[in-house]
Amino acid sequence: MARLGVNIDHVATIRQARRTYEPDPVWAAAAAELGGADQITVHLREDRRHIQDRDLELLVKTVHSRVNLELAVASDVLKIACRVKPGCCCLVPEKRQEVTTEGGLDVAGGFAKVREAAKRLGGAGIEVSIFIDPDPRQIEAAAKSGAPFIEMHTGSYANARSERETEKRLHELIEGAALARSLGLRVNAGHGLNYRNVIPVARIEGMEELNIGHAIVARAIFTGLTEAVREMKRLIS
């Protein structure tokens, strides 16, 4: 059974909309763990649009499972990660104008910087993952980077508009996971997964972890976060 990482960025998004102190993502992490979350995922963006430095530091101190920090290949956030030492870090692309991360990191095109970031984080005792599209060129580059994990971007699958396209995108994920494993990489996935589309991805051979945020936080409005996490765990299992 794949582990479930619950991304709580959007809890912080609601807080930042009013520049107040609630809802507190640290409290959200506790509620998610009560529902069975295997890890708590947050993205410390360079513009600090949602998660703040204070959140990350408190989460690392209080989360009972582990914190998965998403971050850009940038010196300032890499420095913070090496100081705070979350359980794992996922290197992701980042654009100021995007609402959420769109597409995977171009490892092949920026190989030297990615490899150096992976080495720096690994040297600090942090498990490293790289968020990439299920593209053979990117998977092969990731395998040479020194990072033990990839997280496959599932956005194209989640956003598919027809059954035929959905099957095509799922096949790309299956093939990508198989290639990654053959190269010695361990495989996670995430982006756009929800209560309707998660099961086929959870069933991919060798899938170790799914990171899901928006769908769970949206569901939590109606059920509460703990129950929303429990429902997703039941689907994954």
CSV table of C-alpha atoms in Angstrom, one decimal:
chain,number,residue,atom,x,y,z
A,1,MET,CA,0.0,0.0,0.0
A,2,ALA,CA,1.3,3.4,-1.0
A,3,ARG,CA,1.9,5.9,1.9
A,4,LEU,CA,-0.2,9.1,1.9
A,5,GLY,CA,1.5,12.5,2.2
A,6,VAL,CA,-1.0,15.2,3.0
A,7,ASN,CA,-0.1,18.6,1.5
A,8,ILE,CA,-1.4,21.4,3.8
A,9,ASP,CA,-0.3,24.4,1.7
A,10,HIS,CA,-3.9,25.4,1.0
A,11,VAL,CA,-4.7,25.6,4.7
A,12,ALA,CA,-2.0,28.3,4.9
A,13,THR,CA,-3.4,29.9,1.7
A,14,ILE,CA,-6.7,30.5,3.5
A,15,ARG,CA,-4.8,32.0,6.5
A,16,GLN,CA,-2.7,34.3,4.3
A,17,ALA,CA,-5.8,35.6,2.5
A,18,ARG,CA,-6.6,37.6,5.7
A,19,ARG,CA,-3.0,37.9,7.0
A,20,THR,CA,-4.2,36.5,10.3
A,21,TYR,CA,-3.2,33.5,12.5
A,22,GLU,CA,-5.9,31.0,11.5
A,23,PRO,CA,-6.4,28.4,10.3
A,24,ASP,CA,-3.0,27.3,11.6
A,25,PRO,CA,-1.3,24.7,9.3
A,26,VAL,CA,0.4,23.3,12.4
A,27,TRP,CA,-3.0,22.3,13.8
A,28,ALA,CA,-3.9,21.0,10.3
A,29,ALA,CA,-0.9,18.7,10.4
A,30,ALA,CA,-2.1,17.2,13.7
A,31,ALA,CA,-5.6,16.7,12.4
A,32,ALA,CA,-4.2,15.0,9.2
A,33,GLU,CA,-2.0,12.7,11.3
A,34,LEU,CA,-5.0,11.7,13.4
A,35,GLY,CA,-6.6,10.6,10.1
A,36,GLY,CA,-3.7,8.4,9.2
A,37,ALA,CA,-1.4,10.7,7.2
A,38,ASP,CA,2.0,9.1,6.7
A,39,GLN,CA,3.7,12.4,6.2
A,40,ILE,CA,3.0,16.1,6.0
A,41,THR,CA,4.0,17.9,2.8
A,42,VAL,CA,4.5,21.7,2.5
A,43,HIS,CA,6.1,23.9,-0.1
A,44,LEU,CA,8.2,26.8,1.1
A,45,ARG,CA,8.0,29.1,-1.9
A,46,GLU,CA,10.5,31.8,-2.4
A,47,ASP,CA,7.7,34.5,-2.3
A,48,ARG,CA,6.2,32.9,0.9
A,49,ARG,CA,2.7,33.1,-0.5
A,50,HIS,CA,1.3,30.4,1.9
A,51,ILE,CA,3.7,28.4,4.1
A,52,GLN,CA,5.9,30.6,6.2
A,53,ASP,CA,9.3,29.9,7.8
A,54,ARG,CA,7.6,29.8,11.2
A,55,ASP,CA,5.3,27.0,9.9
A,56,LEU,CA,8.1,24.9,8.7
A,57,GLU,CA,10.1,25.2,11.9
A,58,LEU,CA,7.2,24.3,14.1
A,59,LEU,CA,6.1,21.4,11.8
A,60,VAL,CA,9.5,19.8,11.9
A,61,LYS,CA,9.4,20.0,15.7
A,62,THR,CA,5.8,18.8,16.2
A,63,VAL,CA,4.9,16.4,13.3
A,64,HIS,CA,5.0,12.8,14.6
A,65,SER,CA,5.4,11.1,11.1
A,66,ARG,CA,7.7,13.3,9.0
A,67,VAL,CA,7.8,16.5,7.1
A,68,ASN,CA,8.3,16.5,3.3
A,69,LEU,CA,9.5,19.9,2.2
A,70,GLU,CA,9.0,20.9,-1.5
A,71,LEU,CA,11.4,23.6,-2.6
A,72,ALA,CA,13.0,25.2,-5.6
A,73,VAL,CA,16.6,24.7,-6.5
A,74,ALA,CA,17.6,28.0,-5.0
A,75,SER,CA,20.3,28.8,-2.4
A,76,ASP,CA,18.1,30.6,0.2
A,77,VAL,CA,15.6,27.8,0.6
A,78,LEU,CA,18.2,25.1,0.4
A,79,LYS,CA,20.0,26.8,3.2
A,80,ILE,CA,16.8,26.8,5.3
A,81,ALA,CA,16.2,23.1,4.5
A,82,CYS,CA,19.7,22.1,5.6
A,83,ARG,CA,19.3,24.0,8.9
A,84,VAL,CA,15.8,22.8,9.8
A,85,LYS,CA,16.3,19.3,8.5
A,86,PRO,CA,12.9,18.0,7.5
A,87,GLY,CA,12.6,14.2,6.9
A,88,CYS,CA,12.7,14.6,3.2
A,89,CYS,CA,12.9,17.3,0.5
A,90,CYS,CA,11.4,17.3,-3.0
A,91,LEU,CA,13.0,19.5,-5.6
A,92,VAL,CA,10.3,21.2,-7.7
A,93,PRO,CA,10.1,23.9,-10.4
A,94,GLU,CA,8.8,27.2,-9.3
A,95,LYS,CA,7.3,30.2,-11.1
A,96,ARG,CA,5.9,33.4,-9.4
A,97,GLN,CA,2.9,33.6,-11.6
A,98,GLU,CA,1.6,30.0,-11.2
A,99,VAL,CA,-1.2,29.2,-8.9
A,100,THR,CA,0.4,25.8,-8.1
A,101,THR,CA,3.3,23.8,-9.4
A,102,GLU,CA,2.7,23.0,-13.0
A,103,GLY,CA,4.9,20.4,-14.7
A,104,GLY,CA,8.0,18.6,-13.6
A,105,LEU,CA,11.5,19.9,-13.0
A,106,ASP,CA,13.8,20.0,-16.1
A,107,VAL,CA,16.5,17.9,-14.6
A,108,ALA,CA,18.2,17.2,-17.9
A,109,GLY,CA,18.4,20.9,-18.8
A,110,GLY,CA,19.7,22.0,-15.4
A,111,PHE,CA,21.5,18.9,-14.4
A,112,ALA,CA,24.5,20.4,-12.6
A,113,LYS,CA,22.4,22.6,-10.3
A,114,VAL,CA,20.0,19.7,-9.5
A,115,ARG,CA,22.8,17.3,-8.8
A,116,GLU,CA,24.5,19.9,-6.5
A,117,ALA,CA,21.2,20.5,-4.7
A,118,ALA,CA,20.6,16.8,-4.2
A,119,LYS,CA,24.2,16.4,-2.9
A,120,ARG,CA,23.8,19.3,-0.5
A,121,LEU,CA,20.5,18.0,1.0
A,122,GLY,CA,21.7,14.4,1.1
A,123,GLY,CA,24.9,15.5,2.9
A,124,ALA,CA,22.7,17.1,5.6
A,125,GLY,CA,21.0,13.7,6.2
A,126,ILE,CA,17.8,14.6,4.3
A,127,GLU,CA,16.1,12.1,1.9
A,128,VAL,CA,15.8,13.7,-1.5
A,129,SER,CA,13.2,13.4,-4.2
A,130,ILE,CA,12.9,15.1,-7.6
A,131,PHE,CA,9.5,16.1,-9.0
A,132,ILE,CA,9.5,15.3,-12.7
A,133,ASP,CA,7.2,14.4,-15.6
A,134,PRO,CA,7.1,10.7,-16.6
A,135,ASP,CA,9.5,11.4,-19.4
A,136,PRO,CA,12.3,8.9,-20.1
A,137,ARG,CA,14.9,11.7,-20.6
A,138,GLN,CA,14.0,13.3,-17.3
A,139,ILE,CA,13.9,9.9,-15.5
A,140,GLU,CA,17.3,9.0,-16.8
A,141,ALA,CA,18.8,12.3,-15.8
A,142,ALA,CA,17.2,12.0,-12.3
A,143,ALA,CA,18.9,8.6,-11.9
A,144,LYS,CA,22.3,10.2,-12.4
A,145,SER,CA,21.6,13.1,-10.0
A,146,GLY,CA,22.2,11.1,-6.8
A,147,ALA,CA,18.6,11.5,-5.5
A,148,PRO,CA,17.1,8.2,-4.5
A,149,PHE,CA,13.5,9.1,-5.2
A,150,ILE,CA,11.5,10.7,-8.0
A,151,GLU,CA,8.0,12.0,-7.6
A,152,MET,CA,6.1,11.7,-10.9
A,153,HIS,CA,3.9,14.6,-11.9
A,154,THR,CA,0.4,13.2,-12.3
A,155,GLY,CA,-1.2,16.5,-13.6
A,156,SER,CA,-1.6,15.4,-17.2
A,157,TYR,CA,-3.3,12.2,-16.0
A,158,ALA,CA,-5.6,14.1,-13.6
A,159,ASN,CA,-6.5,16.8,-16.2
A,160,ALA,CA,-7.3,14.3,-19.0
A,161,ARG,CA,-10.6,15.1,-20.7
A,162,SER,CA,-11.5,11.7,-22.1
A,163,GLU,CA,-11.3,8.1,-21.2
A,164,ARG,CA,-8.8,7.5,-24.0
A,165,GLU,CA,-6.5,10.3,-22.9
A,166,THR,CA,-6.8,9.2,-19.3
A,167,GLU,CA,-5.6,5.6,-20.3
A,168,LYS,CA,-2.8,7.1,-22.3
A,169,ARG,CA,-1.6,9.2,-19.4
A,170,LEU,CA,-1.9,6.4,-17.0
A,171,HIS,CA,0.2,4.2,-19.3
A,172,GLU,CA,2.9,6.9,-19.3
A,173,LEU,CA,3.0,6.8,-15.5
A,174,ILE,CA,3.2,3.0,-15.5
A,175,GLU,CA,6.0,3.0,-18.0
A,176,GLY,CA,7.8,5.8,-16.2
A,177,ALA,CA,7.6,4.0,-12.9
A,178,ALA,CA,9.0,0.8,-14.5
A,179,LEU,CA,11.9,2.7,-16.1
A,180,ALA,CA,12.7,4.5,-12.8
A,181,ARG,CA,12.8,1.2,-10.9
A,182,SER,CA,15.0,-0.4,-13.5
A,183,LEU,CA,17.5,2.5,-13.0
A,184,GLY,CA,17.4,2.0,-9.2
A,185,LEU,CA,15.1,4.9,-8.4
A,186,ARG,CA,12.2,4.7,-5.9
A,187,VAL,CA,8.9,6.1,-7.0
A,188,ASN,CA,6.3,8.5,-5.6
A,189,ALA,CA,3.6,10.5,-7.4
A,190,GLY,CA,1.4,13.5,-7.0
A,191,HIS,CA,-0.4,16.6,-8.4
A,192,GLY,CA,-4.1,16.7,-9.1
A,193,LEU,CA,-5.0,13.4,-7.5
A,194,ASN,CA,-8.4,13.2,-5.9
A,195,TYR,CA,-11.1,10.8,-4.6
A,196,ARG,CA,-12.1,9.9,-8.2
A,197,ASN,CA,-8.8,9.2,-9.9
A,198,VAL,CA,-6.4,8.1,-7.2
A,199,ILE,CA,-6.9,4.3,-7.3
A,200,PRO,CA,-5.3,3.5,-10.6
A,201,VAL,CA,-2.2,5.5,-9.6
A,202,ALA,CA,-2.0,3.8,-6.2
A,203,ARG,CA,-2.1,0.4,-8.0
A,204,ILE,CA,1.0,1.1,-10.1
A,205,GLU,CA,3.7,-1.5,-9.3
A,206,GLY,CA,6.3,-0.1,-6.9
A,207,MET,CA,4.4,3.1,-6.0
A,208,GLU,CA,5.6,4.1,-2.6
A,209,GLU,CA,4.0,7.4,-1.8
A,210,LEU,CA,1.2,9.7,-3.0
A,211,ASN,CA,1.2,13.4,-2.1
A,212,ILE,CA,-2.2,14.9,-2.2
A,213,GLY,CA,-3.3,18.4,-1.0
A,214,HIS,CA,-6.1,20.3,-2.7
A,215,ALA,CA,-8.6,17.5,-2.9
A,216,ILE,CA,-8.2,16.6,0.7
A,217,VAL,CA,-8.4,20.2,1.9
A,218,ALA,CA,-11.5,20.8,-0.3
A,219,ARG,CA,-13.2,17.7,1.1
A,220,ALA,CA,-12.3,18.8,4.6
A,221,ILE,CA,-14.6,21.8,4.3
A,222,PHE,CA,-17.5,19.4,4.5
A,223,THR,CA,-16.2,16.5,6.6
A,224,GLY,CA,-13.3,17.9,8.6
A,225,LEU,CA,-9.7,17.2,7.8
A,226,THR,CA,-9.2,14.1,9.9
A,227,GLU,CA,-12.1,12.3,8.1
A,228,ALA,CA,-11.1,13.6,4.7
A,229,VAL,CA,-7.7,12.0,5.2
A,230,ARG,CA,-9.3,8.7,6.4
A,231,GLU,CA,-11.4,8.6,3.3
A,232,MET,CA,-8.3,9.0,1.1
A,233,LYS,CA,-6.4,6.4,3.0
A,234,ARG,CA,-9.3,3.9,2.5
A,235,LEU,CA,-9.2,4.5,-1.3
A,236,ILE,CA,-5.4,4.0,-1.5
A,237,SER,CA,-5.7,0.8,0.4
